[in-house]
Short mmCIF file of C-alpha atoms and ligand atoms in Angstrom, two decimals:
data_model
loop_
_atom_site.label_atom_id
_atom_site.label_comp_id
_atom_site.label_asym_id
_atom_site.label_seq_id
_atom_site.Cartn_x
_atom_site.Cartn_y
_atom_site.Cartn_z
CA MET T 1476 0.27 0.10 0.19
CA ASN T 1477 1.62 3.30 -0.88
CA TYR T 1478 -0.67 5.96 0.62
CA LYS T 1479 -1.82 6.29 3.89
CA ILE T 1480 -4.96 5.49 5.36
CA VAL T 1481 -7.63 7.60 7.28
CA ARG T 1482 -9.36 5.93 9.64
CA LEU T 1483 -12.72 7.76 10.91
CA ASN T 1484 -14.78 5.38 13.50
CA THR T 1485 -18.37 6.21 13.45
CA ALA T 1486 -20.17 3.38 15.19
CA SER T 1487 -22.24 4.32 17.93
CA THR T 1488 -22.08 1.67 20.84
CA LYS T 1489 -25.56 0.61 21.13
CA ASN T 1490 -27.39 -2.28 19.36
CA ILE T 1491 -24.70 -3.08 16.67
CA GLU T 1492 -26.26 -4.98 14.21
CA SER T 1493 -23.92 -5.32 11.17
CA THR T 1494 -20.42 -3.81 10.46
CA ILE T 1495 -19.42 -2.08 7.22
CA LEU T 1496 -16.36 -0.45 6.13
CA ILE T 1497 -16.56 2.72 3.71
CA ILE T 1498 -13.50 2.99 1.19
CA TYR T 1499 -13.74 6.59 0.21
CA THR T 1500 -11.78 6.92 -3.33
CA GLY T 1501 -13.58 10.47 -3.95
CA GLY T 1502 -16.14 11.38 -7.03
CA THR T 1503 -18.75 13.98 -7.22
CA LEU T 1504 -20.44 12.60 -3.87
CA GLY T 1505 -17.74 14.25 -1.65
CA MET T 1506 -16.95 17.59 -4.05
CA ALA T 1507 -17.24 21.28 -3.58
CA TYR T 1508 -16.94 24.18 -5.46
CA ASP T 1509 -13.53 25.64 -5.55
CA HIS T 1510 -12.80 29.37 -5.89
CA THR T 1511 -12.80 28.90 -9.81
CA GLY T 1512 -16.18 27.07 -9.61
CA ALA T 1513 -14.57 23.74 -10.74
CA LEU T 1514 -15.54 20.69 -8.46
CA VAL T 1515 -12.90 19.03 -6.30
CA PRO T 1516 -12.95 16.20 -4.11
CA PHE T 1517 -12.74 17.19 -0.50
CA ASN T 1518 -12.30 15.10 2.86
CA PHE T 1519 -14.75 12.38 4.36
CA GLY T 1520 -15.28 13.80 7.80
CA GLN T 1521 -16.84 16.80 5.55
CA ILE T 1522 -19.03 14.22 4.13
CA LEU T 1523 -20.39 13.09 7.54
CA ASP T 1524 -21.22 16.69 8.91
CA LYS T 1525 -23.78 16.38 5.70
CA ILE T 1526 -25.88 13.00 6.99
CA PRO T 1527 -25.64 13.16 10.64
CA ALA T 1528 -28.12 10.49 10.18
CA ILE T 1529 -25.59 7.99 9.51
CA THR T 1530 -23.66 7.71 12.91
CA SER T 1531 -27.59 6.70 14.87
CA LEU T 1532 -27.71 3.77 12.77
CA ASN T 1533 -27.40 0.16 14.31
CA ILE T 1534 -24.22 -0.31 11.68
CA ALA T 1535 -20.61 -0.04 12.85
CA ILE T 1536 -19.02 1.98 10.24
CA THR T 1537 -15.23 2.34 9.60
CA VAL T 1538 -13.92 4.48 6.57
CA ILE T 1539 -10.78 4.25 4.92
CA SER T 1540 -10.18 7.50 3.25
CA PHE T 1541 -7.80 8.24 0.15
CA PRO T 1542 -5.50 10.76 1.44
CA GLU T 1543 -6.00 12.84 -1.37
CA PRO T 1544 -9.68 11.86 -2.80
CA ILE T 1545 -9.64 12.08 -6.44
CA ASP T 1546 -12.04 12.36 -9.74
CA SER T 1547 -12.38 9.01 -10.81
CA SER T 1548 -11.35 9.91 -14.23
CA ASN T 1549 -7.56 9.72 -12.28
CA ILE T 1550 -8.24 6.09 -11.39
CA ASN T 1551 -5.29 3.96 -12.09
CA ILE T 1552 -4.42 0.29 -11.38
CA GLN T 1553 -2.59 0.68 -8.34
CA HIS T 1554 -5.75 2.35 -7.09
CA TRP T 1555 -7.56 -0.90 -7.87
CA LYS T 1556 -5.36 -2.89 -6.03
CA ASP T 1557 -5.62 -0.54 -3.29
CA ILE T 1558 -8.90 -1.02 -2.99
CA ALA T 1559 -8.97 -4.94 -3.57
CA TYR T 1560 -5.98 -5.27 -0.93
CA ILE T 1561 -8.12 -2.85 1.58
CA ILE T 1562 -11.11 -5.30 1.35
CA TYR T 1563 -8.79 -8.98 1.16
CA GLU T 1564 -7.56 -7.61 4.44
CA ASN T 1565 -10.31 -6.38 6.40
CA TYR T 1566 -12.37 -9.25 4.83
CA ASP T 1567 -13.18 -11.26 8.14
CA SER T 1568 -13.72 -8.07 10.04
CA TYR T 1569 -16.78 -6.79 8.16
CA ASP T 1570 -20.33 -7.89 7.14
CA GLY T 1571 -20.02 -5.73 3.64
CA PHE T 1572 -17.88 -3.11 2.13
CA LEU T 1573 -18.96 0.05 0.54
CA VAL T 1574 -16.88 2.00 -2.19
CA LEU T 1575 -17.54 5.69 -3.01
CA HIS T 1576 -16.24 6.38 -6.10
CA GLY T 1577 -16.96 8.49 -8.82
CA THR T 1578 -18.97 7.89 -11.54
CA ASP T 1579 -17.11 8.58 -14.83
CA THR T 1580 -14.97 5.26 -14.48
CA MET T 1581 -17.18 3.24 -11.85
CA ALA T 1582 -17.91 0.48 -14.04
CA TYR T 1583 -14.26 -0.28 -14.79
CA SER T 1584 -13.15 -0.09 -11.28
CA ALA T 1585 -16.00 -2.57 -10.52
CA SER T 1586 -15.23 -4.71 -13.42
CA MET T 1587 -11.71 -5.15 -12.21
CA LEU T 1588 -12.60 -5.90 -8.67
CA SER T 1589 -15.02 -8.61 -9.88
CA TYR T 1590 -11.91 -10.44 -11.04
CA ILE T 1591 -9.51 -9.04 -8.55
CA LEU T 1592 -11.71 -10.65 -5.78
CA GLU T 1593 -11.91 -14.31 -6.85
CA GLY T 1594 -14.25 -16.21 -4.40
CA LEU T 1595 -15.88 -13.13 -3.04
CA ASN T 1596 -18.97 -14.04 -0.58
CA LYS T 1597 -20.05 -10.78 1.06
CA PRO T 1598 -21.48 -7.54 -0.45
CA VAL T 1599 -18.75 -5.00 -2.50
CA ILE T 1600 -21.08 -1.82 -3.61
CA PHE T 1601 -19.92 1.10 -5.11
CA THR T 1602 -21.76 4.09 -5.37
CA GLY T 1603 -21.25 7.74 -5.86
CA ALA T 1604 -23.70 10.68 -7.26
CA GLN T 1605 -24.33 13.10 -9.94
CA LEU T 1606 -24.41 16.29 -7.51
CA PRO T 1607 -22.36 16.85 -4.50
CA ILE T 1608 -23.80 15.78 -1.24
CA SER T 1609 -23.73 19.30 -0.39
CA ALA T 1610 -26.17 20.38 -3.36
CA MET T 1611 -29.99 20.85 -2.16
CA ARG T 1612 -31.08 18.25 -4.70
CA SER T 1613 -28.14 16.06 -4.51
CA ASP T 1614 -28.77 12.15 -5.16
CA ALA T 1615 -25.70 11.10 -2.93
CA ARG T 1616 -27.73 10.99 0.50
CA GLU T 1617 -30.12 8.46 -0.89
CA ASN T 1618 -27.47 6.69 -2.74
CA LEU T 1619 -25.36 6.01 0.38
CA MET T 1620 -27.87 5.20 3.00
CA THR T 1621 -29.43 2.88 0.48
CA ALA T 1622 -26.01 1.04 -0.60
CA LEU T 1623 -25.25 0.60 3.28
CA GLU T 1624 -28.53 -0.74 3.61
CA ILE T 1625 -27.68 -3.28 0.88
CA ALA T 1626 -24.05 -3.80 2.21
CA THR T 1627 -25.24 -5.06 5.04
CA ALA T 1628 -28.41 -7.05 3.97
CA LYS T 1629 -28.42 -10.44 5.20
CA VAL T 1630 -31.26 -13.48 5.62
CA ASN T 1631 -30.27 -16.13 8.51
CA GLY T 1632 -26.64 -14.80 8.56
CA VAL T 1633 -26.07 -15.05 4.74
CA PRO T 1634 -25.44 -11.55 3.01
CA VAL T 1635 -28.02 -11.29 0.19
CA VAL T 1636 -25.66 -9.97 -2.18
CA PRO T 1637 -22.39 -11.73 -2.40
CA GLU T 1638 -20.77 -9.77 -5.25
CA VAL T 1639 -19.32 -6.60 -6.25
CA CYS T 1640 -21.97 -4.39 -7.58
CA ILE T 1641 -22.87 -0.74 -8.54
CA PHE T 1642 -25.93 0.84 -6.44
CA PHE T 1643 -27.05 4.07 -8.10
CA ASN T 1644 -30.76 5.68 -8.70
CA HIS T 1645 -32.80 3.15 -7.38
CA MET T 1646 -31.42 0.43 -9.16
CA LEU T 1647 -28.69 -2.55 -7.97
CA LEU T 1648 -26.85 -3.41 -10.93
CA ARG T 1649 -24.11 -5.91 -11.20
CA GLY T 1650 -20.66 -4.47 -11.19
CA ASN T 1651 -19.25 -5.71 -14.32
CA ARG T 1652 -22.55 -5.76 -16.52
CA SER T 1653 -23.03 -1.94 -15.92
CA LYS T 1654 -22.35 1.38 -17.94
CA LYS T 1655 -22.14 4.81 -17.37
CA VAL T 1656 -24.91 6.01 -19.59
CA GLN T 1657 -25.97 9.53 -18.49
CA SER T 1658 -23.89 12.35 -17.58
CA VAL T 1659 -26.71 14.73 -16.48
CA HIS T 1660 -29.64 12.84 -15.51
CA PHE T 1661 -29.70 11.08 -12.05
CA ASP T 1662 -30.08 7.34 -13.86
CA ALA T 1663 -26.50 7.14 -14.65
CA PHE T 1664 -25.67 3.69 -15.18
CA GLU T 1665 -27.49 0.91 -16.65
CA SER T 1666 -26.78 -2.91 -17.45
CA GLU T 1667 -28.54 -3.70 -20.77
CA ASN T 1668 -27.25 -7.27 -20.76
CA TYR T 1669 -28.20 -8.75 -17.46
CA PRO T 1670 -31.38 -7.75 -15.24
CA VAL T 1671 -31.05 -5.36 -12.45
CA LEU T 1672 -30.51 -7.07 -8.86
CA ALA T 1673 -32.70 -5.10 -6.83
CA GLU T 1674 -34.62 -2.17 -6.96
CA ALA T 1675 -35.13 0.31 -4.24
CA GLY T 1676 -38.83 1.77 -3.52
CA ILE T 1677 -40.25 1.61 -0.31
CA ILE T 1678 -38.82 -1.55 0.33
CA ILE T 1679 -35.73 -3.11 -1.72
CA ASP T 1680 -36.87 -5.76 -3.86
CA TYR T 1681 -34.28 -8.39 -4.38
CA ASN T 1682 -34.22 -10.40 -7.79
CA LYS T 1683 -32.90 -12.99 -6.08
CA ASN T 1684 -32.72 -15.53 -8.94
CA VAL T 1685 -30.09 -13.60 -10.59
CA ILE T 1686 -27.89 -12.76 -8.13
CA MET T 1687 -24.65 -14.31 -7.79
CA PRO T 1688 -25.14 -17.31 -5.09
CA TYR T 1689 -23.50 -17.47 -1.58
CA LYS T 1690 -21.12 -20.19 -1.45
CA PRO T 1691 -20.21 -21.25 1.85
CA SER T 1692 -17.11 -23.15 1.03
CA ASN T 1693 -15.46 -20.16 -0.83
CA GLN T 1694 -12.12 -18.53 0.00
CA LEU T 1695 -11.23 -15.25 -0.71
CA ARG T 1696 -8.37 -14.62 -3.10
CA TYR T 1697 -6.41 -11.35 -3.96
CA ASN T 1698 -5.44 -11.60 -7.44
CA SER T 1699 -3.40 -8.27 -7.87
CA ALA T 1700 -1.05 -9.17 -11.34
CA ILE T 1701 -2.24 -6.99 -13.91
CA ASP T 1702 -0.88 -6.18 -17.56
CA THR T 1703 -1.92 -2.84 -19.08
CA ASN T 1704 -0.47 -3.59 -22.47
CA VAL T 1705 -4.21 -3.62 -24.04
CA VAL T 1706 -5.92 -0.90 -26.36
CA ILE T 1707 -9.86 -0.41 -27.31
CA LEU T 1708 -9.71 -0.01 -30.90
CA LYS T 1709 -13.17 1.29 -31.76
CA LEU T 1710 -14.14 0.56 -35.81
CA PHE T 1711 -15.88 3.46 -37.65
CA PRO T 1712 -16.18 3.83 -41.21
CA GLY T 1713 -13.40 5.46 -42.80
CA ILE T 1714 -10.85 3.77 -40.38
CA SER T 1715 -7.62 3.11 -42.56
CA LYS T 1716 -5.19 0.44 -42.58
CA HIS T 1717 -2.50 2.32 -41.35
CA MET T 1718 -4.38 3.68 -38.48
CA ILE T 1719 -4.75 0.07 -37.62
CA GLU T 1720 -1.19 -1.14 -38.29
CA SER T 1721 -0.16 2.02 -36.28
CA VAL T 1722 -2.00 0.58 -33.16
CA PHE T 1723 -1.02 -2.67 -33.88
CA LYS T 1724 2.76 -1.57 -33.81
CA ILE T 1725 2.61 -0.06 -30.34
CA ASN T 1726 5.45 -1.45 -28.40
CA GLY T 1727 4.68 -4.27 -26.07
CA LEU T 1728 1.15 -4.29 -27.28
CA ARG T 1729 -0.62 -8.02 -25.88
CA GLY T 1730 -3.99 -7.19 -26.40
CA VAL T 1731 -6.75 -5.42 -28.31
CA VAL T 1732 -10.65 -4.81 -27.60
CA LEU T 1733 -11.79 -4.51 -31.23
CA GLU T 1734 -15.11 -2.41 -30.71
CA THR T 1735 -16.99 -3.63 -33.57
CA TYR T 1736 -20.45 -2.94 -35.32
CA GLY T 1737 -23.80 -4.65 -34.54
CA SER T 1738 -23.45 -8.25 -33.46
CA GLY T 1739 -19.72 -8.49 -34.22
CA ASN T 1740 -19.51 -7.35 -37.48
CA SER T 1741 -16.43 -5.43 -39.25
CA PRO T 1742 -14.99 -4.33 -42.73
CA SER T 1743 -14.68 -7.59 -44.76
CA GLU T 1744 -12.05 -6.00 -47.32
CA LYS T 1745 -8.63 -8.14 -47.65
CA TRP T 1746 -6.58 -5.63 -46.59
CA PHE T 1747 -8.47 -5.42 -43.02
CA ILE T 1748 -8.71 -9.29 -42.05
CA GLU T 1749 -5.13 -9.56 -43.75
CA THR T 1750 -3.93 -6.61 -40.81
CA LEU T 1751 -5.75 -8.41 -37.99
CA GLU T 1752 -4.56 -12.28 -39.07
CA GLU T 1753 -1.05 -10.87 -39.35
CA ALA T 1754 -1.09 -9.67 -35.78
CA ILE T 1755 -3.23 -12.64 -34.38
CA ASP T 1756 -0.09 -14.84 -35.68
CA ASN T 1757 2.24 -12.49 -34.54
CA GLY T 1758 0.70 -13.35 -31.01
CA LEU T 1759 -1.72 -10.38 -30.73
CA ILE T 1760 -4.92 -11.43 -28.89
CA ILE T 1761 -7.85 -9.52 -30.46
CA PHE T 1762 -11.44 -9.64 -28.19
CA ASN T 1763 -14.55 -8.98 -30.11
CA VAL T 1764 -17.00 -6.47 -28.25
CA SER T 1765 -20.03 -4.81 -29.77
CA GLN T 1766 -20.36 -1.05 -30.30
CA CYS T 1767 -24.05 -1.97 -29.33
CA ASN T 1768 -25.29 -1.34 -25.62
CA GLY T 1769 -27.66 -4.68 -25.76
CA GLY T 1770 -27.27 -7.71 -27.26
CA ARG T 1771 -24.44 -10.02 -28.46
CA VAL T 1772 -21.23 -10.42 -30.47
CA ILE T 1773 -22.13 -14.13 -32.85
CA GLN T 1774 -19.17 -14.22 -35.39
CA GLY T 1775 -20.58 -15.85 -38.42
CA ARG T 1776 -23.86 -14.83 -38.24
CA TYR T 1777 -23.27 -12.44 -40.75
CA GLU T 1778 -20.46 -12.23 -43.92
CA THR T 1779 -18.66 -9.54 -42.57
CA SER T 1780 -18.07 -11.35 -39.28
CA ARG T 1781 -17.16 -14.85 -40.76
CA ASP T 1782 -13.52 -14.15 -41.48
CA LEU T 1783 -12.91 -12.56 -38.05
CA LEU T 1784 -13.75 -16.12 -36.73
CA ARG T 1785 -11.59 -18.00 -38.80
CA ILE T 1786 -8.59 -15.80 -38.40
CA GLY T 1787 -9.00 -16.18 -34.68
CA VAL T 1788 -10.29 -13.26 -33.40
CA LEU T 1789 -12.20 -14.11 -29.85
CA SER T 1790 -15.58 -13.31 -29.43
CA GLY T 1791 -16.64 -11.24 -26.33
CA GLY T 1792 -20.45 -12.34 -26.27
CA ASP T 1793 -22.84 -9.91 -24.31
CA ILE T 1794 -19.70 -8.60 -22.01
CA THR T 1795 -19.46 -4.48 -21.91
CA SER T 1796 -16.29 -2.85 -23.35
CA GLU T 1797 -15.31 -1.82 -19.46
CA ALA T 1798 -15.36 -5.40 -18.42
CA ALA T 1799 -13.74 -6.66 -21.26
CA VAL T 1800 -10.74 -4.43 -21.72
CA THR T 1801 -10.25 -5.13 -17.38
CA LYS T 1802 -10.84 -8.88 -18.02
CA LEU T 1803 -8.05 -8.52 -20.86
CA MET T 1804 -5.55 -6.82 -18.52
CA PHE T 1805 -6.44 -9.20 -15.71
CA LEU T 1806 -5.82 -12.48 -17.60
CA LEU T 1807 -2.55 -11.10 -19.23
CA GLY T 1808 -1.34 -10.28 -16.00
CA GLN T 1809 -2.39 -13.84 -14.29
CA GLU T 1810 -1.61 -15.87 -17.07
CA LYS T 1811 1.33 -16.99 -18.60
CA ASP T 1812 0.47 -19.12 -21.57
CA PRO T 1813 -1.53 -17.24 -24.22
CA GLU T 1814 -3.59 -20.08 -24.79
CA GLU T 1815 -4.93 -19.79 -21.19
CA VAL T 1816 -5.83 -16.20 -21.33
CA LYS T 1817 -7.69 -16.78 -24.42
CA ARG T 1818 -9.65 -19.84 -22.91
CA ARG T 1819 -10.62 -17.48 -20.03
CA LEU T 1820 -11.22 -14.69 -22.01
CA SER T 1821 -14.31 -16.90 -23.51
CA ILE T 1822 -15.74 -17.92 -20.56
CA PRO T 1823 -16.97 -16.18 -17.44
CA LEU T 1824 -14.91 -14.91 -14.63
CA ALA T 1825 -17.07 -13.25 -12.26
CA GLY T 1826 -20.76 -12.87 -14.41
CA GLU T 1827 -19.40 -10.68 -16.61
CA MET T 1828 -20.92 -12.36 -19.68
CA THR T 1829 -23.06 -14.94 -20.67
CA MET T 1830 -21.89 -18.12 -22.10
CA ILE T 1831 -20.84 -17.55 -25.80
CA LYS T 1832 -21.10 -19.57 -28.94
CA SER T 1833 -18.30 -18.17 -30.95
N1 LIG K 2451 -16.16 13.20 -12.46
C1 LIG K 2451 -16.57 12.59 -11.47
C2 LIG K 2451 -15.97 11.46 -11.11
O1 LIG K 2451 -15.95 10.44 -11.93
C3 LIG K 2451 -18.06 12.18 -11.73
C4 LIG K 2451 -18.53 11.93 -10.84
O2 LIG K 2451 -18.30 11.39 -9.41
O3 LIG K 2451 -20.05 11.62 -11.05
O4 LIG K 2451 -14.66 11.16 -10.31
#
């Protein structure tokens, strides 16, 4: 851990029913306007002042704050490892974990955490806000308080949501199925290819059939090796051989998330297929993910994806780009054998994709 931890204990001493660890990383939720009118993160002590009710819950809350809270556009690999390690290290001491995080990269972070924390059996709930907690109409209080309830929910001593999720604007979504789709309205996240895990109205209505089952024998592992030698390459009409080759020539590049059209289609021109084929033959892993938010890649469905299948492009099925690029970084870090990377890319590691056919 290369930064200092600030611990605040907000627990009231009476009738403690659950324990929760909040990891405060920053984001709009805890921001305030500086002298230039720009939003900058402030510290967690100031956040608590805005929600006094938090200290009177029957939940013992410990907060670990990044010493310098960040805008999540500044999130990096080390931050991911640190958040995961904090959870790993404190795993036995808490019923659940809440990660307060900016919305911009929340889906990436939640995806990566779902891979690093293999064998997770407790809730890890990400939340944040579109408006700072100090703003009159802020969504921060609602998101934070409901996320706390979800992170501590148990039935017969068993956690209701033993997986990495995003709670935002009344909806609980699987973290590695989520995507930020709104920067202005409160409904910032969507999970087009996987059902909502719970909806919060006057009660929290859990959709138990689609939540990861609790597995008593699970042992948490902290798999921190990550390799960032990957890119996302988005196709667009007019993309040239020169552009694609320039990307493929990046020093050390090992994997590409290729954002294709519709159900995984690309130009079928000879130069395009040959450029990809040559790169694959030289060891590059190409993972086909659709530019559409909903649906799935089915290589071979159209003539314009048949060649991708033939030359060894791997289908991402219904995975999001966020879950795909983090999965690629994760597997390239974990596995020495490229064949093993390819094999594991094609199967779900943490519920991020539905089994694929091509
Ligand atoms: N730029 C902010 C962040 O991601 C936006 C937010 O929190 O909603 O940290």
